[in-house]
Tab-separated table of C-alpha atoms in Angstrom:
chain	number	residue	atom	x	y	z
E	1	UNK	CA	0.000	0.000	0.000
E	2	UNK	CA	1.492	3.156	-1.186
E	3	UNK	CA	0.477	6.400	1.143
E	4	UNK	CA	0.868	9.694	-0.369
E	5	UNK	CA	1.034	12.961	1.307
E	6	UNK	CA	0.992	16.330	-0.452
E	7	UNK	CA	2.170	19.824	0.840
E	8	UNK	CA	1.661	23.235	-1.074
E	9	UNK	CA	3.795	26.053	-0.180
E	10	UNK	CA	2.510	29.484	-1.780
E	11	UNK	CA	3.483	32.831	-1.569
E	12	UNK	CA	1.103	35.465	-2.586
E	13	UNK	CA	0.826	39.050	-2.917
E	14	UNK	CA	-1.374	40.269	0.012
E	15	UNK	CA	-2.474	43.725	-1.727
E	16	UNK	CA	-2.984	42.417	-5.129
E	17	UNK	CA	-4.184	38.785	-4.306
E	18	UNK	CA	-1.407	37.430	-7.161
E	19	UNK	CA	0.246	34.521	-6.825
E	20	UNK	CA	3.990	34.965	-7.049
E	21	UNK	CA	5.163	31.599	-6.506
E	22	UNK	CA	3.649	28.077	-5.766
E	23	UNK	CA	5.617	24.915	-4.680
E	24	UNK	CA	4.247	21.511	-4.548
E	25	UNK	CA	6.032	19.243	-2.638
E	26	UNK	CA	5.149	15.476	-2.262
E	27	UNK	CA	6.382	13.444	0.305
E	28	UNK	CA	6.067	9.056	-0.352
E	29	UNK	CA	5.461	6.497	1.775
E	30	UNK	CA	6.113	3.112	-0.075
E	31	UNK	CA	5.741	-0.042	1.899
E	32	UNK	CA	9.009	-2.373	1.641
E	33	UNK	CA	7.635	-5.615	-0.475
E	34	UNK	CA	9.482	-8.857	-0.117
E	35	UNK	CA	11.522	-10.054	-2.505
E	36	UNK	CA	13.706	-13.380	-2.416
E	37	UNK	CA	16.924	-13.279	-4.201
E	38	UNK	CA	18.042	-16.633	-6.375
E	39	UNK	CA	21.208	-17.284	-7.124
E	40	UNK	CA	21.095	-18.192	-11.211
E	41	UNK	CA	24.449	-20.933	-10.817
E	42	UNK	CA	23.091	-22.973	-8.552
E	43	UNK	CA	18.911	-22.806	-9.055
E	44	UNK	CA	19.896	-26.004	-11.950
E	45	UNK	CA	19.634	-28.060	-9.261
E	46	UNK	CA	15.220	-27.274	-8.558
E	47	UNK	CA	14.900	-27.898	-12.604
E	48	UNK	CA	16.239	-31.254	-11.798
E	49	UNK	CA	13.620	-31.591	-8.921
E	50	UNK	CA	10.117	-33.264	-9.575
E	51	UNK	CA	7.142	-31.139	-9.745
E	52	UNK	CA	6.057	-32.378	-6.745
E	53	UNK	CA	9.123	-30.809	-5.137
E	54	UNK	CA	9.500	-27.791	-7.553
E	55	UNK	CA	5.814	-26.643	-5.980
E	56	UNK	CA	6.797	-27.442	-2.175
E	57	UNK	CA	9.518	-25.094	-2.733
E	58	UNK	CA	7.833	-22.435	-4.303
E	59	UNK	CA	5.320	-22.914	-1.928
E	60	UNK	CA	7.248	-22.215	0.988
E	61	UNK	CA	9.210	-19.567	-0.064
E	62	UNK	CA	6.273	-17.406	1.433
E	63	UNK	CA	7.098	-18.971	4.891
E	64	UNK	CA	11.427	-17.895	4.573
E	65	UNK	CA	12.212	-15.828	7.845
E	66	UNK	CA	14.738	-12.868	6.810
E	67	UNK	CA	17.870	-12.703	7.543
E	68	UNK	CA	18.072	-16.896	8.944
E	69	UNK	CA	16.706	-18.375	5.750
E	70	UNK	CA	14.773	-20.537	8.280
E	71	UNK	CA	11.739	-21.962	6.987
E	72	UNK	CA	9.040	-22.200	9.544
E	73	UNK	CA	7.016	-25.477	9.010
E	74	UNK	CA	4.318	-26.772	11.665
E	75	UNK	CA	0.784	-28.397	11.088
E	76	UNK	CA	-0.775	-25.328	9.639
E	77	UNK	CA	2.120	-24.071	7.233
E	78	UNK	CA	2.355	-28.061	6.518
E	79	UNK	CA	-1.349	-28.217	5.511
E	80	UNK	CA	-0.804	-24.249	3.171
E	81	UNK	CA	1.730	-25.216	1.419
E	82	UNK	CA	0.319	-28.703	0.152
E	83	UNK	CA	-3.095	-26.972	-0.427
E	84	UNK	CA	-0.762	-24.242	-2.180
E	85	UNK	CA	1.129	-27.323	-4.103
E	86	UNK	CA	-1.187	-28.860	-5.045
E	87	UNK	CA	-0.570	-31.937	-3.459
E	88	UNK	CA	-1.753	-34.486	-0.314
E	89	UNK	CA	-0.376	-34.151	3.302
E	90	UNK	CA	1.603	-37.770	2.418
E	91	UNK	CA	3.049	-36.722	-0.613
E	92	UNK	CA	4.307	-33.182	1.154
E	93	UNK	CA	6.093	-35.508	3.616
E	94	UNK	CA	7.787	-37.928	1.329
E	95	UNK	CA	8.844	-34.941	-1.124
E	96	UNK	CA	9.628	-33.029	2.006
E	97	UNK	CA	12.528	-35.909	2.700
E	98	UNK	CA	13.528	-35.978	-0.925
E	99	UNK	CA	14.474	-31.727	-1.061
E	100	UNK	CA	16.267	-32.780	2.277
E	101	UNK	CA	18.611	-35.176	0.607
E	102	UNK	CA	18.932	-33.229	-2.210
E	103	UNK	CA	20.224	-30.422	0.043
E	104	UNK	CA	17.720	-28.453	-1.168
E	105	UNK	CA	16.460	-27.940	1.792
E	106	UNK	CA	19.194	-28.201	4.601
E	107	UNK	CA	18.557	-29.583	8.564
E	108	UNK	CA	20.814	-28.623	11.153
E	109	UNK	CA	19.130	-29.952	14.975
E	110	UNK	CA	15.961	-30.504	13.505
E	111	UNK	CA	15.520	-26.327	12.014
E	112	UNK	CA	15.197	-26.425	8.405
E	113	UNK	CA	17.055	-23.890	5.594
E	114	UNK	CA	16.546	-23.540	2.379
E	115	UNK	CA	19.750	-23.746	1.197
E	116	UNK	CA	21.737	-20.330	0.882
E	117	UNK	CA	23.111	-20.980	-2.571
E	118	UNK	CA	20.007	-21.419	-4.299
E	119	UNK	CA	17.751	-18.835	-2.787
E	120	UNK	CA	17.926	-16.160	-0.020
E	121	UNK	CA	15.968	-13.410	1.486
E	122	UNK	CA	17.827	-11.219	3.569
E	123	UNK	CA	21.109	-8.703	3.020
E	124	UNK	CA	24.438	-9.912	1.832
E	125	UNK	CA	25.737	-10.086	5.387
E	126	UNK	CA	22.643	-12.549	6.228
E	127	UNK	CA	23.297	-15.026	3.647
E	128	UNK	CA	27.092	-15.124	4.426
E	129	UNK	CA	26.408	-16.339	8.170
E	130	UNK	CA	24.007	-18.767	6.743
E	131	UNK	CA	26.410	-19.688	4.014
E	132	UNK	CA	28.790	-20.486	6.861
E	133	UNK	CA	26.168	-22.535	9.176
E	134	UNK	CA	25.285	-24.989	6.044
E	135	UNK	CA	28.840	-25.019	5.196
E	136	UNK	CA	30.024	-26.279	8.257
E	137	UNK	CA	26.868	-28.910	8.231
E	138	UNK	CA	28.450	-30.080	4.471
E	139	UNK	CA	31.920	-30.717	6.445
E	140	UNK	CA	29.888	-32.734	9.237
């Protein structure tokens, strides 16, 4: 939602009633949207993915906390993003464990990441702690 404000600065002469000068100044508000960055060397890997798993992931990208890349599944989310998908709660699950091993989607003590390389939402700084975290669970 975009707000605009308006403000109109005039000067005028008092004993004529001309107006010398007017000034319009606008002053925006713009709401900040949210936009998810993908990295274009690494996003081969979801064309390889079935559809089943291309729409989980584009599903969820709705459900990507800034700055952690975490992505936030319980019951509820669970039951969106299948609806969103397309797809049953059983199939979510077993295509769920599939983006897992395809380090897609990366668990570290049970918290799930979409992986760093492919997409992120957050600043540069963000994705390079992130980048570090799933590095270091590659090395594991």
């Amino acid at each position: 939602m975009n707000k605009k404000t308006i403000y109109e600065s005039v000067k005028m002469n008092f004993e004529t009633g001309e107006i010398q000068e007017s000034q319009r100044i606008i002053k925006k508000t713009v709401t900040q949207e949210k936009f998810m960055r993908t990295y274009v060397a690494d996003i081969c890997k979801l064309a390889k993915c079935t559809g089943a798993e291309q729409s989980i992931i584009l599903a969820s990208l709705q459900f990507v906390d800034y700055e952690t890349n975490e992505l936030m599944i319980n019951t509820g989310r669970r039951k969106i993003i299948a609806a969103t998908a397309n797809i049953k709660d059983s199939t979510f699950n077993v295509n769920l464990g599939r983006l897992i091993a395809k380090n897609i989607i990366v668990k570290i003590d049970n918290i799930l990441y979409l992986n760093p390389r492919l997409f992120f939402y957050g600043s540069d700084i963000g994705r390079e702690k992130v980048l570090n975290l799933t590095l270091k669970y590659e090395m594991v």
